PDB file of C-alpha atoms in Angstrom:
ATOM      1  CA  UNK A 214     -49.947 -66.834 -41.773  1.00  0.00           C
ATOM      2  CA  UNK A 215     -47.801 -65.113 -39.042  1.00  0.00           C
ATOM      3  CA  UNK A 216     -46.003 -67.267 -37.181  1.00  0.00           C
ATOM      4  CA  UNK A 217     -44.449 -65.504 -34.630  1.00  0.00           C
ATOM      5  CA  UNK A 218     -46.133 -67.655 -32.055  1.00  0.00           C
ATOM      6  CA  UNK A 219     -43.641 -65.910 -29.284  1.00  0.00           C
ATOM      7  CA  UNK A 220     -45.277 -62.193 -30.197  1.00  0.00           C
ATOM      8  CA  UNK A 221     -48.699 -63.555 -30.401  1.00  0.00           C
ATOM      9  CA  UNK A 222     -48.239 -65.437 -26.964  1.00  0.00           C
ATOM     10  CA  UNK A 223     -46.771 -61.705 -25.302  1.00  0.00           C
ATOM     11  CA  UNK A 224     -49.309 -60.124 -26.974  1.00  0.00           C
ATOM     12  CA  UNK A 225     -52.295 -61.949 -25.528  1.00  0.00           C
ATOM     13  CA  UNK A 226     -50.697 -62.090 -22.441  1.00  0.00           C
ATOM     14  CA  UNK A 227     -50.773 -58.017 -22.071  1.00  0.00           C
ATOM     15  CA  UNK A 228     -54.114 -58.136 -23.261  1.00  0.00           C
ATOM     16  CA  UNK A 229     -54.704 -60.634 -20.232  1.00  0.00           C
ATOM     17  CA  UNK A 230     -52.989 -58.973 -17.569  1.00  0.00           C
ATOM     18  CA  UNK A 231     -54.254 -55.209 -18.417  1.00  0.00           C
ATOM     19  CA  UNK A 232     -58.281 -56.508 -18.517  1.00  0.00           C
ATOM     20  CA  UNK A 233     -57.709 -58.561 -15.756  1.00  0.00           C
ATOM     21  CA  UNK A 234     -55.236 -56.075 -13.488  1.00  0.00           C
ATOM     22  CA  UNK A 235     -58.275 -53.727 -13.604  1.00  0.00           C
ATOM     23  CA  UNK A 236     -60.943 -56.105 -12.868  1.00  0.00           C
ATOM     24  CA  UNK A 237     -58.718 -57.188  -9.676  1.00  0.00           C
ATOM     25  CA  UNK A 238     -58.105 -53.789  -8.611  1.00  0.00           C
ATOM     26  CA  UNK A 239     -61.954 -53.185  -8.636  1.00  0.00           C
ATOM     27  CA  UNK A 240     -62.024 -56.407  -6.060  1.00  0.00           C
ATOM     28  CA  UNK A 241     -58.790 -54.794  -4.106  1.00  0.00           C
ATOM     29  CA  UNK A 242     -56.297 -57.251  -5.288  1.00  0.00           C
ATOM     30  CA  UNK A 243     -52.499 -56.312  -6.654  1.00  0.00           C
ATOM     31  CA  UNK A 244     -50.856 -58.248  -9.593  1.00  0.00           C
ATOM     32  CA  UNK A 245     -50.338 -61.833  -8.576  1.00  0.00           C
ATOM     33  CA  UNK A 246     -52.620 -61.613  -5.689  1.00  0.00           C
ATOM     34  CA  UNK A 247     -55.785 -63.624  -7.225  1.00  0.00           C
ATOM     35  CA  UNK A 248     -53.638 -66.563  -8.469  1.00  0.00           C
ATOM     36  CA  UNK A 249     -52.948 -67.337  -4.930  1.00  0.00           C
ATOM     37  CA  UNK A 250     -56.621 -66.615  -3.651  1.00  0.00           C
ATOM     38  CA  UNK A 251     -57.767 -69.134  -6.244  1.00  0.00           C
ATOM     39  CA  UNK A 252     -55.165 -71.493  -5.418  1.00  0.00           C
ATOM     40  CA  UNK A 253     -56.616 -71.330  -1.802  1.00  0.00           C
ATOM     41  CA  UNK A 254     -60.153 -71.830  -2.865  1.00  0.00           C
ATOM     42  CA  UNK A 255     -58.942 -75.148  -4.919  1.00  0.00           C
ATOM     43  CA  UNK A 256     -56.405 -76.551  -2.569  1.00  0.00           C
ATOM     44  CA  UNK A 257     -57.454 -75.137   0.639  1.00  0.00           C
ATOM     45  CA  UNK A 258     -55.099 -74.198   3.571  1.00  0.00           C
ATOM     46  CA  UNK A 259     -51.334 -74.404   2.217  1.00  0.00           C
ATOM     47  CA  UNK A 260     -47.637 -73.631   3.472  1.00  0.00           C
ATOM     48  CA  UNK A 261     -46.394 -70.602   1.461  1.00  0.00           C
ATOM     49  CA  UNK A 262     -43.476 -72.883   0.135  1.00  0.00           C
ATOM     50  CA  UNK A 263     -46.290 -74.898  -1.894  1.00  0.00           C
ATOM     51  CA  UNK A 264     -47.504 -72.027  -3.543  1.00  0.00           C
ATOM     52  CA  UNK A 265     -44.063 -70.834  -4.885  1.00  0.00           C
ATOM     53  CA  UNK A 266     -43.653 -73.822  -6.023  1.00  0.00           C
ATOM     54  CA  UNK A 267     -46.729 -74.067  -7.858  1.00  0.00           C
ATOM     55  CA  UNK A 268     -46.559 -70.991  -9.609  1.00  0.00           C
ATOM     56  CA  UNK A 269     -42.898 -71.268  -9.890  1.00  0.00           C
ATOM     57  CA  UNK A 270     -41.916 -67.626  -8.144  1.00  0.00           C
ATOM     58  CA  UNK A 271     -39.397 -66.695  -6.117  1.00  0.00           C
ATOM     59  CA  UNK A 272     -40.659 -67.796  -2.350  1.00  0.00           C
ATOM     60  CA  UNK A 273     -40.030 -63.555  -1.265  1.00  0.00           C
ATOM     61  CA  UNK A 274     -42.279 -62.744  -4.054  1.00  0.00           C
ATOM     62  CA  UNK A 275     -45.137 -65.219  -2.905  1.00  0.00           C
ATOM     63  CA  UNK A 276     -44.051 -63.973   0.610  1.00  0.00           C
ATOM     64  CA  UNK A 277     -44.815 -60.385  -0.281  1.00  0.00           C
ATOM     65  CA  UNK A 278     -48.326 -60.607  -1.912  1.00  0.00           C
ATOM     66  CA  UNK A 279     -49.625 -63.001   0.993  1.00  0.00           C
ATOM     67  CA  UNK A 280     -48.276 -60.210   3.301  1.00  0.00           C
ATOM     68  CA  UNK A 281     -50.804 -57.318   1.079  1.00  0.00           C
ATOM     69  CA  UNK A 282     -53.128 -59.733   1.072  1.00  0.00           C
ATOM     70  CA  UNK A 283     -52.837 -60.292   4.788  1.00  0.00           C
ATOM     71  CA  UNK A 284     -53.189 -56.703   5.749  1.00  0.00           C
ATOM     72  CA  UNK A 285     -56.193 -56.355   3.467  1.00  0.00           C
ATOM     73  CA  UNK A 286     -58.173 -59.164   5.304  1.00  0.00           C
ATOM     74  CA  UNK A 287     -58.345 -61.937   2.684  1.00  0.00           C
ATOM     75  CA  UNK A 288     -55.823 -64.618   4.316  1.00  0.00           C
ATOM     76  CA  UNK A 289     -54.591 -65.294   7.894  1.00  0.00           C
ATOM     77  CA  UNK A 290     -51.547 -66.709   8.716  1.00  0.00           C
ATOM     78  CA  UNK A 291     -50.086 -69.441  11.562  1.00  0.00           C
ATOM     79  CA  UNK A 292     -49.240 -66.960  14.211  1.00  0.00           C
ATOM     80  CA  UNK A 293     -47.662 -69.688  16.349  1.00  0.00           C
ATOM     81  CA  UNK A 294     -45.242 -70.745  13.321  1.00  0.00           C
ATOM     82  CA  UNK A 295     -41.863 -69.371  13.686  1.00  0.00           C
ATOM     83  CA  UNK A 296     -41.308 -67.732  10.332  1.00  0.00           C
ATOM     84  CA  UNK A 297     -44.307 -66.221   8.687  1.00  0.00           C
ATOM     85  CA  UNK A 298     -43.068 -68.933   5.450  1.00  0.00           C
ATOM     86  CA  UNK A 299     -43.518 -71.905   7.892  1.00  0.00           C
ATOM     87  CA  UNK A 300     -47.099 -71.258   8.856  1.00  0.00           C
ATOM     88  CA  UNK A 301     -50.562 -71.972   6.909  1.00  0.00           C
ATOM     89  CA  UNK A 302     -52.141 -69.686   4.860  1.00  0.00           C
ATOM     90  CA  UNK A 303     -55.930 -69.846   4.555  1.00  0.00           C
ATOM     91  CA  UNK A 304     -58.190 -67.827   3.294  1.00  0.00           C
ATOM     92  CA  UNK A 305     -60.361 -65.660   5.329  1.00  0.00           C
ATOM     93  CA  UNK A 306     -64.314 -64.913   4.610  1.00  0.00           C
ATOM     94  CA  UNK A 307     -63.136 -61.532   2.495  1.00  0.00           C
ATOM     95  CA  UNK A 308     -60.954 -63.839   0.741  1.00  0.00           C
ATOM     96  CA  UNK A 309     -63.402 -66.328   0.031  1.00  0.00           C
ATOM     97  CA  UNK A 310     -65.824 -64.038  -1.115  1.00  0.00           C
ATOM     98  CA  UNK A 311     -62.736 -62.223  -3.215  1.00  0.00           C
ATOM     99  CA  UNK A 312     -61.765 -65.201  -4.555  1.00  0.00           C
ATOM    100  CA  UNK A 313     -65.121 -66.039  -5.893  1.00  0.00           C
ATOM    101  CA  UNK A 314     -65.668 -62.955  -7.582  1.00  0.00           C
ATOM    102  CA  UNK A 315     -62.431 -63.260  -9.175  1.00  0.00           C
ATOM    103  CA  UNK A 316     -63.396 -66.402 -10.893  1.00  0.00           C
ATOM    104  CA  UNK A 317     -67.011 -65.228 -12.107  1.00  0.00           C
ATOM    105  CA  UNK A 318     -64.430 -61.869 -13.741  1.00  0.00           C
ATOM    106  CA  UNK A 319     -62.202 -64.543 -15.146  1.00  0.00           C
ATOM    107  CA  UNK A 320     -65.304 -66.497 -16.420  1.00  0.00           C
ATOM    108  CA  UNK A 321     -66.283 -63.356 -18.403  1.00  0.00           C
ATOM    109  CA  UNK A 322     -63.214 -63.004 -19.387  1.00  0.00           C
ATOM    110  CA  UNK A 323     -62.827 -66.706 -21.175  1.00  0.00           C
ATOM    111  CA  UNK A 324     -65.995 -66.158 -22.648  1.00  0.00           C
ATOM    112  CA  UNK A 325     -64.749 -62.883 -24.282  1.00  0.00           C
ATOM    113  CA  UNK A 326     -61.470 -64.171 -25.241  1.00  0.00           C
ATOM    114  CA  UNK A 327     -62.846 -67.294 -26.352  1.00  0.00           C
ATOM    115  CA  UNK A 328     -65.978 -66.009 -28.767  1.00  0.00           C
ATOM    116  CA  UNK A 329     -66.788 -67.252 -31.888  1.00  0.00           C
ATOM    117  CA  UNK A 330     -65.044 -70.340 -30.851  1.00  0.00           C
ATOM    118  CA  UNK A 331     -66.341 -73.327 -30.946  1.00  0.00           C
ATOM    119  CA  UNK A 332     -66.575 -76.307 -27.682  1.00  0.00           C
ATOM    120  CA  UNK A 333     -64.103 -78.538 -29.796  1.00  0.00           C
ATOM    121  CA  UNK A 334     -61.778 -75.341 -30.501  1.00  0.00           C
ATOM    122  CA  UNK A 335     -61.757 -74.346 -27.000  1.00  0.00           C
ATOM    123  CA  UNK A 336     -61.244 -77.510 -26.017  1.00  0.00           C
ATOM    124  CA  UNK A 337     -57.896 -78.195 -28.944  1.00  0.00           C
ATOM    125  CA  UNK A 338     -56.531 -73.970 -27.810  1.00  0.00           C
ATOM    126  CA  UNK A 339     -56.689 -75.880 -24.206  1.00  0.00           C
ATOM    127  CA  UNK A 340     -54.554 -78.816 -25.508  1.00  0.00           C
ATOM    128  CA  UNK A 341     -52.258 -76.620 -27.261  1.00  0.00           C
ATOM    129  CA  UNK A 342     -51.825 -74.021 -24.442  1.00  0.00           C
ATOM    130  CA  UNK A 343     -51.217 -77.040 -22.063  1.00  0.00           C
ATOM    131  CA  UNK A 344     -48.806 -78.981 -24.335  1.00  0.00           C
ATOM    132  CA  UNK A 345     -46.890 -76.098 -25.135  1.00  0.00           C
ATOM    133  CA  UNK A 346     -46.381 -75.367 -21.365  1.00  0.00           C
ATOM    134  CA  UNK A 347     -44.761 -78.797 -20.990  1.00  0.00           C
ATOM    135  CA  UNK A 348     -42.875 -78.336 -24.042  1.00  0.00           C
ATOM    136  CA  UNK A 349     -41.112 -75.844 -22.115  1.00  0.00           C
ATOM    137  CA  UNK A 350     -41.147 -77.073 -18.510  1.00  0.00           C
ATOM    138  CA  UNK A 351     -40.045 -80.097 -19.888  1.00  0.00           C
ATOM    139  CA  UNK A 352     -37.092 -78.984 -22.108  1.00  0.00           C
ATOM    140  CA  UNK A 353     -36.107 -76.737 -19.145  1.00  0.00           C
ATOM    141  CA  UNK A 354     -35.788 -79.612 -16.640  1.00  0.00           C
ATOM    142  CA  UNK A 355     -39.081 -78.491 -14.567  1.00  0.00           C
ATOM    143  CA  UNK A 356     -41.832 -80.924 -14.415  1.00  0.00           C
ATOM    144  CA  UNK A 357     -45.121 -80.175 -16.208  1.00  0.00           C
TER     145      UNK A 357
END
């Protein structure tokens, strides 16, 4: 058995990205963009600090793909804050409706990824992918 977990791991990441980069282009969202539209639709409203924190990117980066997704009608934000970073971020209806076809491509996309296993395998690959994030976080000094 190969076990190369680190190839396997960037290999099913590409896989990810490249089905998934497509299926959010067809929606009009850029690379990292429907992370933070899903993040919305779970959290709600949110300072753009909270979301570079949660996905652990550099606060410019977040600061960047709010600003696309701004322009293209899927968030506002504050317009009384004094830096666009200070002010709330919420989704607009676009977004809502973008975000929300995002997750019924990513549910596709777990089922496709995930055939032939069974509900007690996808539940263990869960564990694993979850404890193996820690693993990491953990040894690294960032909190799981």
């Amino acid at each position: 058995m190969e076990r190369r977990f680190h190839m396997k791991i960037f290999r099913l990441f590409h896989a990810q990205r490249s089905e998934l980069r497509r299926e959010g282009a067809a929606l009009g969202l850029g690379a990292g963009q429907p992370k933070l539209l899903s993040y919305l639709t779970a959290h709600g409203s949110c300072m753009q600090k909270e979301l570079a924190d949660y996905f652990e990117v550099d606060p410019a980066a977040i600061s960047r793909m709010l600003s696309a997704l701004e322009r293209g009608g899927f968030i506002t934000r504050d317009a009384g804050a004094p830096r666009k970073r200070c002010g709330l971020v919420e989704l607009t209806d676009k977004g809502r409706q973008a975000a929300q076809d995002w997750a019924e491509c990513c549910e596709r996309f777990d089922e496709r990824l995930l055939r032939g296993f069974s509900t007690a395998e996808r539940e263990q690959f869960a564990d694993f992918l979850g404890r193996a994030y820690r693993n990491l976080r953990n040894e690294g000094g960032g909190e799981g």
